[in-house]
PDB file of C-alpha atoms in Angstrom:
ATOM      1  CA  MET A   1     146.076  90.786 119.981  1.00  0.00           C
ATOM      2  CA  SER A   2     146.063  92.120 123.641  1.00  0.00           C
ATOM      3  CA  ASP A   3     143.221  89.835 124.811  1.00  0.00           C
ATOM      4  CA  GLN A   4     145.051  86.830 123.237  1.00  0.00           C
ATOM      5  CA  ASN A   5     148.266  87.803 125.038  1.00  0.00           C
ATOM      6  CA  VAL A   6     146.490  87.990 128.376  1.00  0.00           C
ATOM      7  CA  ARG A   7     144.949  84.514 127.764  1.00  0.00           C
ATOM      8  CA  SER A   8     148.356  83.173 126.632  1.00  0.00           C
ATOM      9  CA  ALA A   9     149.916  84.411 129.925  1.00  0.00           C
ATOM     10  CA  GLY A  10     147.355  82.144 131.787  1.00  0.00           C
ATOM     11  CA  PHE A  11     144.542  84.540 132.650  1.00  0.00           C
ATOM     12  CA  THR A  12     141.577  82.683 131.234  1.00  0.00           C
ATOM     13  CA  SER A  13     137.813  82.506 131.451  1.00  0.00           C
ATOM     14  CA  SER A  14     138.101  79.396 133.615  1.00  0.00           C
ATOM     15  CA  GLY A  15     140.668  80.841 136.037  1.00  0.00           C
ATOM     16  CA  ILE A  16     144.408  81.183 136.243  1.00  0.00           C
ATOM     17  CA  ALA A  17     146.145  78.378 134.418  1.00  0.00           C
ATOM     18  CA  GLY A  18     148.474  76.206 136.428  1.00  0.00           C
ATOM     19  CA  GLY A  19     152.207  76.491 135.614  1.00  0.00           C
ATOM     20  CA  SER A  20     151.675  79.774 133.685  1.00  0.00           C
ATOM     21  CA  LEU A  21     153.074  83.247 134.030  1.00  0.00           C
ATOM     22  CA  ALA A  22     149.696  84.133 135.652  1.00  0.00           C
ATOM     23  CA  SER A  23     150.154  81.531 138.337  1.00  0.00           C
ATOM     24  CA  SER A  24     153.678  82.657 139.028  1.00  0.00           C
ATOM     25  CA  MET A  25     152.476  86.347 139.339  1.00  0.00           C
ATOM     26  CA  MET A  26     149.695  85.277 141.671  1.00  0.00           C
ATOM     27  CA  SER A  27     152.096  83.327 143.826  1.00  0.00           C
ATOM     28  CA  GLN A  28     154.560  86.261 143.992  1.00  0.00           C
ATOM     29  CA  GLU A  29     151.869  88.766 144.772  1.00  0.00           C
ATOM     30  CA  ALA A  30     150.359  86.526 147.510  1.00  0.00           C
ATOM     31  CA  ARG A  31     153.719  85.988 149.161  1.00  0.00           C
ATOM     32  CA  ALA A  32     154.521  89.743 149.057  1.00  0.00           C
ATOM     33  CA  SER A  33     151.217  90.647 150.681  1.00  0.00           C
ATOM     34  CA  GLY A  34     151.183  87.994 153.366  1.00  0.00           C
ATOM     35  CA  GLY A  35     149.016  85.396 151.685  1.00  0.00           C
ATOM     36  CA  GLY A  36     146.414  87.064 149.533  1.00  0.00           C
ATOM     37  CA  VAL A  37     146.017  88.768 146.216  1.00  0.00           C
ATOM     38  CA  ARG A  38     144.573  92.257 146.604  1.00  0.00           C
ATOM     39  CA  SER A  39     141.566  93.402 144.617  1.00  0.00           C
ATOM     40  CA  GLY A  40     142.594  95.918 142.058  1.00  0.00           C
ATOM     41  CA  GLY A  41     146.127  94.664 141.955  1.00  0.00           C
ATOM     42  CA  PRO A  42     147.877  93.400 138.831  1.00  0.00           C
ATOM     43  CA  THR A  43     146.848  89.721 139.124  1.00  0.00           C
ATOM     44  CA  ALA A  44     143.231  90.442 140.001  1.00  0.00           C
ATOM     45  CA  THR A  45     142.909  93.071 137.236  1.00  0.00           C
ATOM     46  CA  LEU A  46     144.395  90.751 134.597  1.00  0.00           C
ATOM     47  CA  GLN A  47     142.292  87.846 135.687  1.00  0.00           C
ATOM     48  CA  GLU A  48     139.122  89.914 135.451  1.00  0.00           C
ATOM     49  CA  MET A  49     140.090  91.172 131.989  1.00  0.00           C
ATOM     50  CA  GLY A  50     141.172  87.673 130.825  1.00  0.00           C
ATOM     51  CA  ALA A  51     137.915  86.120 131.990  1.00  0.00           C
ATOM     52  CA  ARG A  52     135.943  88.765 130.146  1.00  0.00           C
ATOM     53  CA  GLY A  53     138.189  89.247 127.164  1.00  0.00           C
ATOM     54  CA  SER A  54     138.057  92.982 127.852  1.00  0.00           C
ATOM     55  CA  THR A  55     141.656  94.019 127.900  1.00  0.00           C
ATOM     56  CA  HIS A  56     141.527  95.742 124.510  1.00  0.00           C
ATOM     57  CA  SER A  57     138.159  97.319 125.068  1.00  0.00           C
ATOM     58  CA  SER A  58     139.371  98.714 128.411  1.00  0.00           C
ATOM     59  CA  GLY A  59     142.112 100.629 126.530  1.00  0.00           C
ATOM     60  CA  PHE A  60     145.067  98.348 126.996  1.00  0.00           C
ATOM     61  CA  THR A  61     146.079  97.676 123.407  1.00  0.00           C
ATOM     62  CA  SER A  62     149.117  96.080 121.675  1.00  0.00           C
ATOM     63  CA  SER A  63     150.168  99.595 120.582  1.00  0.00           C
ATOM     64  CA  GLY A  64     149.773 101.274 123.970  1.00  0.00           C
ATOM     65  CA  ILE A  65     147.162 102.751 126.270  1.00  0.00           C
ATOM     66  CA  SER A  66     144.241 104.407 124.442  1.00  0.00           C
ATOM     67  CA  SER A  67     143.553 108.045 125.242  1.00  0.00           C
ATOM     68  CA  GLY A  68     140.361 108.658 127.211  1.00  0.00           C
ATOM     69  CA  SER A  69     139.937 104.979 128.051  1.00  0.00           C
ATOM     70  CA  GLN A  70     139.478 103.142 131.375  1.00  0.00           C
ATOM     71  CA  ALA A  71     143.146 102.251 131.066  1.00  0.00           C
ATOM     72  CA  SER A  72     144.204 105.902 130.759  1.00  0.00           C
ATOM     73  CA  GLN A  73     142.128 106.770 133.848  1.00  0.00           C
ATOM     74  CA  MET A  74     143.756 103.895 135.774  1.00  0.00           C
ATOM     75  CA  MET A  75     147.170 105.106 134.721  1.00  0.00           C
ATOM     76  CA  SER A  76     146.450 108.719 135.776  1.00  0.00           C
ATOM     77  CA  GLN A  77     145.139 107.662 139.137  1.00  0.00           C
ATOM     78  CA  GLU A  78     148.122 105.388 139.760  1.00  0.00           C
ATOM     79  CA  ALA A  79     150.545 108.133 138.692  1.00  0.00           C
ATOM     80  CA  ARG A  80     148.901 110.687 141.023  1.00  0.00           C
ATOM     81  CA  SER A  81     149.083 108.286 144.008  1.00  0.00           C
ATOM     82  CA  HIS A  82     152.788 107.667 143.300  1.00  0.00           C
ATOM     83  CA  GLY A  83     153.913 111.296 142.920  1.00  0.00           C
ATOM     84  CA  GLY A  84     153.645 111.569 139.108  1.00  0.00           C
ATOM     85  CA  GLY A  85     154.774 108.234 137.642  1.00  0.00           C
ATOM     86  CA  THR A  86     153.467 104.744 137.284  1.00  0.00           C
ATOM     87  CA  PRO A  87     155.716 102.322 139.215  1.00  0.00           C
ATOM     88  CA  ARG A  88     157.319  99.307 137.526  1.00  0.00           C
ATOM     89  CA  GLY A  89     155.408  96.244 138.652  1.00  0.00           C
ATOM     90  CA  GLY A  90     152.310  98.394 139.353  1.00  0.00           C
ATOM     91  CA  THR A  91     148.849  97.484 138.101  1.00  0.00           C
ATOM     92  CA  THR A  92     148.913  99.769 134.964  1.00  0.00           C
ATOM     93  CA  SER A  93     152.466  98.872 133.856  1.00  0.00           C
ATOM     94  CA  THR A  94     151.865  95.155 134.454  1.00  0.00           C
ATOM     95  CA  VAL A  95     148.555  94.954 132.610  1.00  0.00           C
ATOM     96  CA  GLN A  96     149.971  96.960 129.682  1.00  0.00           C
ATOM     97  CA  SER A  97     153.094  94.809 129.504  1.00  0.00           C
ATOM     98  CA  ILE A  98     151.110  91.568 129.544  1.00  0.00           C
ATOM     99  CA  SER A  99     148.612  92.922 126.987  1.00  0.00           C
ATOM    100  CA  MET A 100     151.572  93.666 124.625  1.00  0.00           C
ATOM    101  CA  GLY A 101     152.922  90.167 125.025  1.00  0.00           C
ATOM    102  CA  GLY A 102     155.550  90.942 127.686  1.00  0.00           C
ATOM    103  CA  LYS A 103     156.176  89.436 131.051  1.00  0.00           C
ATOM    104  CA  GLY A 104     154.598  92.131 133.197  1.00  0.00           C
ATOM    105  CA  GLY A 105     157.791  93.709 134.490  1.00  0.00           C
ATOM    106  CA  ARG A 106     158.698  90.560 136.389  1.00  0.00           C
TER     107      ARG A 106
END
């Protein structure tokens, strides 16, 4: 279900779908960073996973983040860099929210 949720949000194999949650996220992120979407950020990460259909296999599942997965490593790294917690709107929380059918903390 998580890969389907990511595609439904507009992160597809042919790019970000116009008028979608994905396009709104991309626009917000670009404005916040002065015009670009950073590599490794929420939009870029979701687009990469949406294009490959690899959200679930990366450890972002509809029931949470899988232990020992790429997702859990990403979450640990992000938590360490933010003093122990993953920030709302950060890459890990946004990808997990979208993979569960949410709106990415937006």
